[in-house]
PDB file of C-alpha atoms and ligand atoms in Angstrom:
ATOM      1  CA  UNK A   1       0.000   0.000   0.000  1.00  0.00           C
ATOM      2  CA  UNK A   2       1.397   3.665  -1.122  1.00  0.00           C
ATOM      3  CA  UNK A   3      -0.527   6.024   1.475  1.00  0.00           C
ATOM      4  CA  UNK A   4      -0.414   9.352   2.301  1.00  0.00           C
ATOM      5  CA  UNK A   5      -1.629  11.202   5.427  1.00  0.00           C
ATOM      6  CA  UNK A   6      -3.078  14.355   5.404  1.00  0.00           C
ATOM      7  CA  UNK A   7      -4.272  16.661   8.569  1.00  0.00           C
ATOM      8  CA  UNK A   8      -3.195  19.261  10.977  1.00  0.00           C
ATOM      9  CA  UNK A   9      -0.828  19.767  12.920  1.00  0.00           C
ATOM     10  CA  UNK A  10      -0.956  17.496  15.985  1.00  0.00           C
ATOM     11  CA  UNK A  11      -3.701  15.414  14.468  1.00  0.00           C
ATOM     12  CA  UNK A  12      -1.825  12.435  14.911  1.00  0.00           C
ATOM     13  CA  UNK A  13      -0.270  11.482  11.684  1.00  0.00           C
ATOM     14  CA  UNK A  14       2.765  10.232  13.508  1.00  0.00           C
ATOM     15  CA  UNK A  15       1.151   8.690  15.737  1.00  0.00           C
ATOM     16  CA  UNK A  16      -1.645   6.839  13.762  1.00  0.00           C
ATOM     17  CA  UNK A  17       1.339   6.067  11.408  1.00  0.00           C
ATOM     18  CA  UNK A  18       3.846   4.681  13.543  1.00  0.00           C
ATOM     19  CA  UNK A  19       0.619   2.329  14.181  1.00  0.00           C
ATOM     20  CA  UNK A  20       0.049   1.917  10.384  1.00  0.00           C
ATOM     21  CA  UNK A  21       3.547   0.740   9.927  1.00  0.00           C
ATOM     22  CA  UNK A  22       3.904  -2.265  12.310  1.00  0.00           C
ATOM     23  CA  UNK A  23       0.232  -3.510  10.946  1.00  0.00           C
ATOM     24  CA  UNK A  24       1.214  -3.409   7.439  1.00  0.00           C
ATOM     25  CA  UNK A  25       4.522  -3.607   7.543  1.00  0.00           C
ATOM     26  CA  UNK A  26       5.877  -1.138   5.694  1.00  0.00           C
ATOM     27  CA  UNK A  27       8.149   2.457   6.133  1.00  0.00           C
ATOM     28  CA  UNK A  28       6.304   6.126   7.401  1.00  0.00           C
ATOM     29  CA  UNK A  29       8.329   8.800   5.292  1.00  0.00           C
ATOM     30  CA  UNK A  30       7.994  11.640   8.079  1.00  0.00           C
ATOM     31  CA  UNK A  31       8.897  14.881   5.701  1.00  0.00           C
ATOM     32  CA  UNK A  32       9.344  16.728   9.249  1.00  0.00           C
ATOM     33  CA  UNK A  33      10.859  14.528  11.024  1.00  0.00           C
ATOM     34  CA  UNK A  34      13.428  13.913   8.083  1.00  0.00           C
ATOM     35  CA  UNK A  35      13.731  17.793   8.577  1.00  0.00           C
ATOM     36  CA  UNK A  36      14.413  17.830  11.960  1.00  0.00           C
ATOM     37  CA  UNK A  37      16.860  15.491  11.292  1.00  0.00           C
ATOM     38  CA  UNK A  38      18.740  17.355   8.827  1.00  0.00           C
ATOM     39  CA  UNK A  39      18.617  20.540  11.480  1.00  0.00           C
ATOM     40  CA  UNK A  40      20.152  18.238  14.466  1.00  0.00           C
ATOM     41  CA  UNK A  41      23.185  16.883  11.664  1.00  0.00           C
ATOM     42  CA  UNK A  42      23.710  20.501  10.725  1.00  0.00           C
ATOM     43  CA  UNK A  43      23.194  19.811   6.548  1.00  0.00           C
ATOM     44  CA  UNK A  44      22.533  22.030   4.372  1.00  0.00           C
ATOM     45  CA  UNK A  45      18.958  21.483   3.996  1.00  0.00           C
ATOM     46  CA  UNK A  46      18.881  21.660   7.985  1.00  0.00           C
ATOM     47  CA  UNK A  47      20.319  25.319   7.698  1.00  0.00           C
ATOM     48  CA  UNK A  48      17.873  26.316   4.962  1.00  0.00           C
ATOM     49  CA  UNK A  49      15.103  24.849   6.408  1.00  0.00           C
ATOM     50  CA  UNK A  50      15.383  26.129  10.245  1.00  0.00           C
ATOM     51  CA  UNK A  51      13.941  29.467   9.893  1.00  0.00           C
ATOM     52  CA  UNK A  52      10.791  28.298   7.981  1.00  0.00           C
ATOM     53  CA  UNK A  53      10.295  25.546  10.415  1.00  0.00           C
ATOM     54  CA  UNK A  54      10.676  27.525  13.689  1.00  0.00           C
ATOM     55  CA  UNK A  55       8.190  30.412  11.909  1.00  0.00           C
ATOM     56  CA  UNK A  56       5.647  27.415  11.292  1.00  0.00           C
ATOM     57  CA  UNK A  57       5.876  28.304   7.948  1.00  0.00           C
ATOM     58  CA  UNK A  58       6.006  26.037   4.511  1.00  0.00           C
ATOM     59  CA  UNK A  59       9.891  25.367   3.434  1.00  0.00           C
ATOM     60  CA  UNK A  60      10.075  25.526  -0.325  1.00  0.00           C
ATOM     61  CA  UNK A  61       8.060  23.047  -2.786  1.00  0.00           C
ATOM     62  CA  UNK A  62      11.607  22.501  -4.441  1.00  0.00           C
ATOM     63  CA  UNK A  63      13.507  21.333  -1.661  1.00  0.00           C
ATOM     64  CA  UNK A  64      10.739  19.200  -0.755  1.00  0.00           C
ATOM     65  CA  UNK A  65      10.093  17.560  -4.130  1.00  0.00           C
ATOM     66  CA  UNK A  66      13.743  17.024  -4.170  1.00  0.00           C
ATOM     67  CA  UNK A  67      14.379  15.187  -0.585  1.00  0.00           C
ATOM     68  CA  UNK A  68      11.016  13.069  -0.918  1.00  0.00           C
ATOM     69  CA  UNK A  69      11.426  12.070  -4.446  1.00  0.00           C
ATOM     70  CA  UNK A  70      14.717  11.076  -3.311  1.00  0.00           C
ATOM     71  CA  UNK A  71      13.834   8.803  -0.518  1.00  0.00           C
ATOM     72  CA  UNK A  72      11.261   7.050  -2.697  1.00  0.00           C
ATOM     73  CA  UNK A  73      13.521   5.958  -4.949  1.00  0.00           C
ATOM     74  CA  UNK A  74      15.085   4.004  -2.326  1.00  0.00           C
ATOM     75  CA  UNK A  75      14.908   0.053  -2.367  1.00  0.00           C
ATOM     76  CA  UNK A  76      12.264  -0.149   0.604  1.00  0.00           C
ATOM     77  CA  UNK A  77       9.986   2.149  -0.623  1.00  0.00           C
ATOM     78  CA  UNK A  78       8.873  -0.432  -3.468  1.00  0.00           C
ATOM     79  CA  UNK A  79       7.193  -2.482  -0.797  1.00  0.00           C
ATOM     80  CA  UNK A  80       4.890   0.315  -0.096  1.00  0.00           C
ATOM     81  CA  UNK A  81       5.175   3.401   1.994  1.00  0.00           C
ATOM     82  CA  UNK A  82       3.147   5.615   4.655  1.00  0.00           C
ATOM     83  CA  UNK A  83       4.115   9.854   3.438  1.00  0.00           C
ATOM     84  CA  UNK A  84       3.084  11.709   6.716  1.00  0.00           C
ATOM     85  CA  UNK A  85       3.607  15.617   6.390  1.00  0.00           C
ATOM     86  CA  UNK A  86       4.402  15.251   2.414  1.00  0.00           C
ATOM     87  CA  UNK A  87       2.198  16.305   0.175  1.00  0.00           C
ATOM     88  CA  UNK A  88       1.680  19.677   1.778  1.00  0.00           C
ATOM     89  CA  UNK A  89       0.631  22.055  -1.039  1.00  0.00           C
ATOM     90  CA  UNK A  90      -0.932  21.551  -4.452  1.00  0.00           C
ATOM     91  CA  UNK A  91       2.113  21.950  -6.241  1.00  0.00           C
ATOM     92  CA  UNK A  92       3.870  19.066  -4.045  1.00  0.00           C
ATOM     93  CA  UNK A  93       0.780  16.853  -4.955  1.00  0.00           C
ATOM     94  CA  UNK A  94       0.875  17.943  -8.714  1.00  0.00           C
ATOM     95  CA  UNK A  95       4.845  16.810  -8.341  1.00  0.00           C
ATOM     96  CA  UNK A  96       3.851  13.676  -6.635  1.00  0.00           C
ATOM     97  CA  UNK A  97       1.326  12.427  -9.627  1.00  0.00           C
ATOM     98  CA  UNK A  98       3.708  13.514 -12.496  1.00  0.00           C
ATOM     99  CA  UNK A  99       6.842  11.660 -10.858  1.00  0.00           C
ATOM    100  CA  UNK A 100       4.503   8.289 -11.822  1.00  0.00           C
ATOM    101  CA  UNK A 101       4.331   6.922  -8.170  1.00  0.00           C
ATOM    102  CA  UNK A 102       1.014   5.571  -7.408  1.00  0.00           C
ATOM    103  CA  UNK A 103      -0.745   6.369  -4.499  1.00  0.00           C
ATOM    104  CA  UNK A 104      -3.152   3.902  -3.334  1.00  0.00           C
ATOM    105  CA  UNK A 105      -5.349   5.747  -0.717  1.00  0.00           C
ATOM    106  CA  UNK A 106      -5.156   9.471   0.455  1.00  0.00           C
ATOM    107  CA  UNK A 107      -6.190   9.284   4.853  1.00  0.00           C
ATOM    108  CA  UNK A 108      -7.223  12.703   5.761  1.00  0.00           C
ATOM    109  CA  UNK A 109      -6.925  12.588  10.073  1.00  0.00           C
ATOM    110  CA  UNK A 110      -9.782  15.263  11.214  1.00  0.00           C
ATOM    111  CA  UNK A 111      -9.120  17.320  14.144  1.00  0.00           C
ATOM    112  CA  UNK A 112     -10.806  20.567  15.045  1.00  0.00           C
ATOM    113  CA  UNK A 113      -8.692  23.569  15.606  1.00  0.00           C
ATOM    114  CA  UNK A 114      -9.657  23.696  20.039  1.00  0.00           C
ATOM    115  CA  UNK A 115      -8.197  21.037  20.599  1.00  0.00           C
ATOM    116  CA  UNK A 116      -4.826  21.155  18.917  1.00  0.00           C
ATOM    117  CA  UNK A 117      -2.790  24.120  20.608  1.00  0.00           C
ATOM    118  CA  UNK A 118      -3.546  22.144  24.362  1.00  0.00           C
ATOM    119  CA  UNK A 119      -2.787  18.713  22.742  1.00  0.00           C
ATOM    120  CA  UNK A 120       0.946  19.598  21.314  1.00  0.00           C
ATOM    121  CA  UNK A 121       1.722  21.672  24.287  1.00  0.00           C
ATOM    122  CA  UNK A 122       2.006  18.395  26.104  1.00  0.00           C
ATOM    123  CA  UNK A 123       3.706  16.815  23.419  1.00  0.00           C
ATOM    124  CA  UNK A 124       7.636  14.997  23.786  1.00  0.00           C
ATOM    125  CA  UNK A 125       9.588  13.328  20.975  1.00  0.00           C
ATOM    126  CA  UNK A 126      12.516  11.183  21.383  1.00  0.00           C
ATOM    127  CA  UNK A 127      15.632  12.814  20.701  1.00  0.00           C
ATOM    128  CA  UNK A 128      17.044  10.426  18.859  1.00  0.00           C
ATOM    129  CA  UNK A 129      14.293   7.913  17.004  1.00  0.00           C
ATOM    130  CA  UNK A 130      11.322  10.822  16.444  1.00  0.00           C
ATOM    131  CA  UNK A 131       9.026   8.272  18.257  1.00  0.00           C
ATOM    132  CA  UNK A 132       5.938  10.470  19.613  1.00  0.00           C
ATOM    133  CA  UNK A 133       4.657  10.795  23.317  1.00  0.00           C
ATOM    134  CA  UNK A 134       1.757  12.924  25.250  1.00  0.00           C
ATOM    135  CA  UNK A 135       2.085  13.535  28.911  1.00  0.00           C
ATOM    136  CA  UNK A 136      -1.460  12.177  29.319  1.00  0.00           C
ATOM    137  CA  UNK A 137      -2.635  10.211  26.676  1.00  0.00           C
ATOM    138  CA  UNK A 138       0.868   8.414  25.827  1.00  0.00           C
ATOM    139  CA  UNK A 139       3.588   8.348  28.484  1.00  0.00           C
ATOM    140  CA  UNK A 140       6.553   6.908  28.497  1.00  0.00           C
ATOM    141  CA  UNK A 141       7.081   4.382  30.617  1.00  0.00           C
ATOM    142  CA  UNK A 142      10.024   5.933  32.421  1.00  0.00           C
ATOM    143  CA  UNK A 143       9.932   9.548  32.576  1.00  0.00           C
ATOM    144  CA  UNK A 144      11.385  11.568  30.224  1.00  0.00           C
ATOM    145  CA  UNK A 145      13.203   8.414  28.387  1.00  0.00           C
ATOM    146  CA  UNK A 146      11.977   6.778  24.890  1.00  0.00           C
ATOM    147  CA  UNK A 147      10.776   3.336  25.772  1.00  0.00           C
ATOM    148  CA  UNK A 148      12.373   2.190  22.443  1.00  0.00           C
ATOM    149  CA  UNK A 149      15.921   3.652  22.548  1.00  0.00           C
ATOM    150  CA  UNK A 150      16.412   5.153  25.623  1.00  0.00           C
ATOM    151  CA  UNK A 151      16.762   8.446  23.928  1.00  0.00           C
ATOM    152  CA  UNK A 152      15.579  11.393  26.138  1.00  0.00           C
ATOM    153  CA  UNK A 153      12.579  12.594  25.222  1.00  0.00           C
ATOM    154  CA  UNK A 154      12.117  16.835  24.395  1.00  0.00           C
ATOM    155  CA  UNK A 155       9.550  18.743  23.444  1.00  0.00           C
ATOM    156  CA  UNK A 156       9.764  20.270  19.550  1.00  0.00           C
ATOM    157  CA  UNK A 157      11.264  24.042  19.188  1.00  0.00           C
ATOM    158  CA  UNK A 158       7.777  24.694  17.045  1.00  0.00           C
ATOM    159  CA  UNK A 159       5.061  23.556  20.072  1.00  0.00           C
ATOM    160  CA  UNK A 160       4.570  26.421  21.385  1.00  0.00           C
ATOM    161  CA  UNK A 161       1.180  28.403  21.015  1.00  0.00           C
ATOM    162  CA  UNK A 162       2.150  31.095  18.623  1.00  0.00           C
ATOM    163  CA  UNK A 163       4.052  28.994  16.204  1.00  0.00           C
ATOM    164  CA  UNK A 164       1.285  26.195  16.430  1.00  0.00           C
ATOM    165  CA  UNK A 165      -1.333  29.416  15.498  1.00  0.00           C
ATOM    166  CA  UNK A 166       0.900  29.723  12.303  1.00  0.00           C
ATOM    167  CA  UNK A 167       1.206  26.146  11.651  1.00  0.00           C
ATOM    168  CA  UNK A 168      -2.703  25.994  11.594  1.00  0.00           C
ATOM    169  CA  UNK A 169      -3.320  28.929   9.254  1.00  0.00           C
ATOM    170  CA  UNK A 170      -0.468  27.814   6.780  1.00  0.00           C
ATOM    171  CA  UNK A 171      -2.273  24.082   6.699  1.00  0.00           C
ATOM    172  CA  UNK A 172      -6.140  25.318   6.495  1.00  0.00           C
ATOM    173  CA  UNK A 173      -4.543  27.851   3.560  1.00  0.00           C
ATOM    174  CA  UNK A 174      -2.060  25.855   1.856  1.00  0.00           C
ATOM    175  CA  UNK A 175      -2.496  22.223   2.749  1.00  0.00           C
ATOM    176  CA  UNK A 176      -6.292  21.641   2.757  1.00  0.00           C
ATOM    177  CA  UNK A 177      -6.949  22.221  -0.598  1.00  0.00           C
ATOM    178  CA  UNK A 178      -4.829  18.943  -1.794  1.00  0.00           C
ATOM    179  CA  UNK A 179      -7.530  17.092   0.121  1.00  0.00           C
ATOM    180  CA  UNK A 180      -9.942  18.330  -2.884  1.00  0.00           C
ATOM    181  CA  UNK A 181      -7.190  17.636  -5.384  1.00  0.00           C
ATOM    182  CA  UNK A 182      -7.086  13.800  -4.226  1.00  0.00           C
ATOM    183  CA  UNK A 183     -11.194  13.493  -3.570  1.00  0.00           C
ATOM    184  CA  UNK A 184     -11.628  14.346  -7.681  1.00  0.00           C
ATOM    185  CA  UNK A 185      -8.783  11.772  -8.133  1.00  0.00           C
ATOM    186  CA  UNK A 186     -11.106   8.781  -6.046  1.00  0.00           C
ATOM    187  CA  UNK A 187      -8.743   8.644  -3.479  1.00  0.00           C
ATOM    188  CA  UNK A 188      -9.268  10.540  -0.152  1.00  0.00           C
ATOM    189  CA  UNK A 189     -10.866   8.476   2.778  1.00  0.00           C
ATOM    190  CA  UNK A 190     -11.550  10.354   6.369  1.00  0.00           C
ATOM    191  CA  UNK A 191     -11.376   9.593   9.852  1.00  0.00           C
ATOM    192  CA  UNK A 192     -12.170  11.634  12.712  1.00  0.00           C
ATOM    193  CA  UNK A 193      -9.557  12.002  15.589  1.00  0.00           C
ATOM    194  CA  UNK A 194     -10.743  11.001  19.294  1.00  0.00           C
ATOM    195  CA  UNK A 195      -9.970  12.023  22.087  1.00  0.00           C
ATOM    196  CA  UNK A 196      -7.610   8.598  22.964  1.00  0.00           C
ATOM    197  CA  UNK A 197      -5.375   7.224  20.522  1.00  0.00           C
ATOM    198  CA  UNK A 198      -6.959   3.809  19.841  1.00  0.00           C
ATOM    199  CA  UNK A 199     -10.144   5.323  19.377  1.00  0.00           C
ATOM    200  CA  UNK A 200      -8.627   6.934  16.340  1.00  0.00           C
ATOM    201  CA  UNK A 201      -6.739   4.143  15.587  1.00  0.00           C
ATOM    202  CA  UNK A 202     -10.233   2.216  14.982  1.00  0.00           C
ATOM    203  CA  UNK A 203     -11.641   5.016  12.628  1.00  0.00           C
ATOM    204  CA  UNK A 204      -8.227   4.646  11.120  1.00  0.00           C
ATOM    205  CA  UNK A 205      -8.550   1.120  10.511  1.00  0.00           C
ATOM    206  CA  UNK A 206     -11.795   1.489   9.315  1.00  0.00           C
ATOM    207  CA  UNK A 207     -11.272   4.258   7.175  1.00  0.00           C
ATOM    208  CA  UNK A 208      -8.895   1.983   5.196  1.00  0.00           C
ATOM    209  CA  UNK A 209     -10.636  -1.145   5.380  1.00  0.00           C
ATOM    210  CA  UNK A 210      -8.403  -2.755   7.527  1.00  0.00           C
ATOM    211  CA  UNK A 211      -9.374  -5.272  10.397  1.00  0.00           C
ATOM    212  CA  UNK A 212      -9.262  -3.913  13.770  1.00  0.00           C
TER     213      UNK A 212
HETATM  214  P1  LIG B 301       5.540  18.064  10.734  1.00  0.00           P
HETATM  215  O1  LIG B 301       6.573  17.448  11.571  1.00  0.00           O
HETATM  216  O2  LIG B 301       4.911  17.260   9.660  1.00  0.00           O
HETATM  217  O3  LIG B 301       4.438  18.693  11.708  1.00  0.00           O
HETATM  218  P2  LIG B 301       2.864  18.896  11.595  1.00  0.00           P
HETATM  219  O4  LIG B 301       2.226  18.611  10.303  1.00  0.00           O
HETATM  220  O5  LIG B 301       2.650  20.240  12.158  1.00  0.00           O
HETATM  221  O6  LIG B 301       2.278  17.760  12.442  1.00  0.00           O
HETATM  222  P3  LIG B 301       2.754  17.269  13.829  1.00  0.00           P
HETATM  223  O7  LIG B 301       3.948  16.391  13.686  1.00  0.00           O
HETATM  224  O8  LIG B 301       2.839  18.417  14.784  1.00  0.00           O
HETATM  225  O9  LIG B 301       1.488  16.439  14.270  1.00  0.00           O
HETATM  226  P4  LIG B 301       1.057  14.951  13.977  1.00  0.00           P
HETATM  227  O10 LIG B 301      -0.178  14.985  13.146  1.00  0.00           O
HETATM  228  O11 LIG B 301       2.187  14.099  13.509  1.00  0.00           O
HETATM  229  O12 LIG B 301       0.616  14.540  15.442  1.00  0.00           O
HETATM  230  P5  LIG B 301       1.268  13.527  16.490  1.00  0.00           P
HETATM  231  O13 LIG B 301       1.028  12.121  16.059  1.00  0.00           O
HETATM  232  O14 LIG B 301       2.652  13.915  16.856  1.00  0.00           O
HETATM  233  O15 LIG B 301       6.139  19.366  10.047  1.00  0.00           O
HETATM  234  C1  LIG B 301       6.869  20.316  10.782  1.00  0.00           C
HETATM  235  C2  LIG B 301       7.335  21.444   9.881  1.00  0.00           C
HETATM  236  O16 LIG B 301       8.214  20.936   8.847  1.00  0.00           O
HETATM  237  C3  LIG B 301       6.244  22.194   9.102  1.00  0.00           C
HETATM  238  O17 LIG B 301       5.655  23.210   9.872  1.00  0.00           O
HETATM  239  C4  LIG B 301       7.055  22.720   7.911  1.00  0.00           C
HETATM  240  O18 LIG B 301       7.766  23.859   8.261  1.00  0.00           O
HETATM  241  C5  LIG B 301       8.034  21.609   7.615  1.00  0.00           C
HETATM  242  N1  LIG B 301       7.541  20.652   6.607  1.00  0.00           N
HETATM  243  C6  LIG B 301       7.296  19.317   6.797  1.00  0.00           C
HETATM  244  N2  LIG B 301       6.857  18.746   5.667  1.00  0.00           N
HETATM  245  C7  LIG B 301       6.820  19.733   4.721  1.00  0.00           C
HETATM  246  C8  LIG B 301       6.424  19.775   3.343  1.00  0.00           C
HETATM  247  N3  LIG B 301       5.977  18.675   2.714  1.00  0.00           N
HETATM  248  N4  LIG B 301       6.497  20.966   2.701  1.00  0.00           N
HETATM  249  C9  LIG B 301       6.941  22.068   3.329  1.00  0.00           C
HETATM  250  N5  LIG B 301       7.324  22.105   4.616  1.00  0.00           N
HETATM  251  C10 LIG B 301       7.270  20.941   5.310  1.00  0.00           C
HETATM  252  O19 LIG B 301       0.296  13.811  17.725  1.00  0.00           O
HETATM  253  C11 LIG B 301       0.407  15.007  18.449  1.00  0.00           C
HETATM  254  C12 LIG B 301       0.385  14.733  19.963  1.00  0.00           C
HETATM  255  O20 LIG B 301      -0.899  14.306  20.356  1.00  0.00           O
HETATM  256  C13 LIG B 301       1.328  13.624  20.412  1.00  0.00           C
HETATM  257  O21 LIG B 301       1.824  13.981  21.680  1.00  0.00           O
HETATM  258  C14 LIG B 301       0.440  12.385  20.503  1.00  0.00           C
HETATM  259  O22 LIG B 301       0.905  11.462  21.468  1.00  0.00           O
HETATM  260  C15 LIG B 301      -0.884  12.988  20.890  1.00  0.00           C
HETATM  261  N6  LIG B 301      -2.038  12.322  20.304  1.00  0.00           N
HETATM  262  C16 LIG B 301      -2.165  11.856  19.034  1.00  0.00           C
HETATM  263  N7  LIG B 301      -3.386  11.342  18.822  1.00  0.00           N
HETATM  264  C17 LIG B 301      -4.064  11.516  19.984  1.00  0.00           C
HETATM  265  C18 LIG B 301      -5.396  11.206  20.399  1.00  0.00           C
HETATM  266  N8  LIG B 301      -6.280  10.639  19.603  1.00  0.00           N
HETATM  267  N9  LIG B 301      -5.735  11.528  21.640  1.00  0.00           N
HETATM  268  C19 LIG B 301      -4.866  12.114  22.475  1.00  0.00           C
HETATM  269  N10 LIG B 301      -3.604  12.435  22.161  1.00  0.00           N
HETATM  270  C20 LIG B 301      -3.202  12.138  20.926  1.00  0.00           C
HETATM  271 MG1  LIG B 302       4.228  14.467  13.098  1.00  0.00          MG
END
């Protein structure tokens, strides 16, 4: 399965596809994470991309065309793959389609805009494997460590209220509208976000036609 997730920030495409990925066995390309990533090594792409990042704001269609259609040509990708954060704008979809990769299913995670700024503000990450926590609705089981790698576990440089406020206009201005761009194409599917994770998970599930 090629599948992409689409929603706001803090809607839980991480999360939901960290879950994806053990059940069908196959990669999440995290276009932020991969980011992040980049920042932490110091690259070039790190550099470039800080200040859009930290602003909440879009980093260039280009340089994301460029890094994703470069980690899809990579061996496991031809098993299938799980894009979170990627496409973001129309012209990144546009980009996608012409490349030739198929896309099997397009999951749009539904969150209203309440109850994002108080969800990410108890957010962590690991440090070192990008594997998401909550305070509340998924700790860790020691605190402040991963349970996976033992990495400690931070909170991201763009959770904080008035970045988050950007991060929501740039997606309801520049992201939503690839959600209409895939619906005309047959292949956008919704679920809404709950209030726990495996109550998602189930819309998830069913959303794709998977057994719960
Ligand atoms: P990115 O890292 O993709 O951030 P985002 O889209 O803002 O989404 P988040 O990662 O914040 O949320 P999520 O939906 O993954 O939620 P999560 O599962 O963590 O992008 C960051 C930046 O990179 C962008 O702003 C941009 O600058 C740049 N960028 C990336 N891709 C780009 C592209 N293609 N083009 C241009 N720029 C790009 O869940 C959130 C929290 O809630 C977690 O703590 C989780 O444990 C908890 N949680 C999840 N589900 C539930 C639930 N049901 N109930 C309770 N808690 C829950
Ligand atoms: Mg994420």
């Amino acid at each position: 399965m090629n599948l992409i997730l689409v929603g706001p920030p803090g809607a839980g495409k991480g999360t939901q596809g960290e879950i994806l990925s053990k059940k069908l066995g196959i990669d999440t390309i995290s276009t932020g994470a991969m980011l992040r990533a980049a920042i932490k090594n110091g690259t070039e792409v790190g550099k470039m991309a800080k200040s859009y990042i930290d602003e909440g704001k879009l980093v260039p269609d280009e340089v994301m065309i460029r890094l994703v259609k470069e980690r899809l040509s990579e061996p496991d990708c031809a098993n299938g793959f799980i894009l979170d954060g990627f496409p973001r704008t129309t012209a990144q979809a546009e980009a996608l389609t012409e490349s030739g990769v198929k896309i099997d299913k397009v999951l749009s995670i539904e969150l209203a805009d309440e109850i994002i700024v108080e969800r990410l503000s108890s957010r962590r990450e690991c440090s070192k494997c990008a594997a998401p926590y909550h305070l509340i609705f998924n700790k860790p089981k020691v605190d402040g460590v991963c349970d996976k790698c033992g990495g400690e576990l931070i909170q991201r440089a763009d959770d904080n209220p008035e970045t988050i406020k950007n991060r929501l206009n740039v997606y309801h201005e520049q992201t939503e509208p690839i959600k209409e761009y895939y619906d005309k194409l047959g292949l956008l599917v919704k679920a809404y976000g709950q209030e726990e994770i495996a109550d998602t998970t189930k819309e998830v599930f069913k959303a794709l036609g998977l057994e719960v």
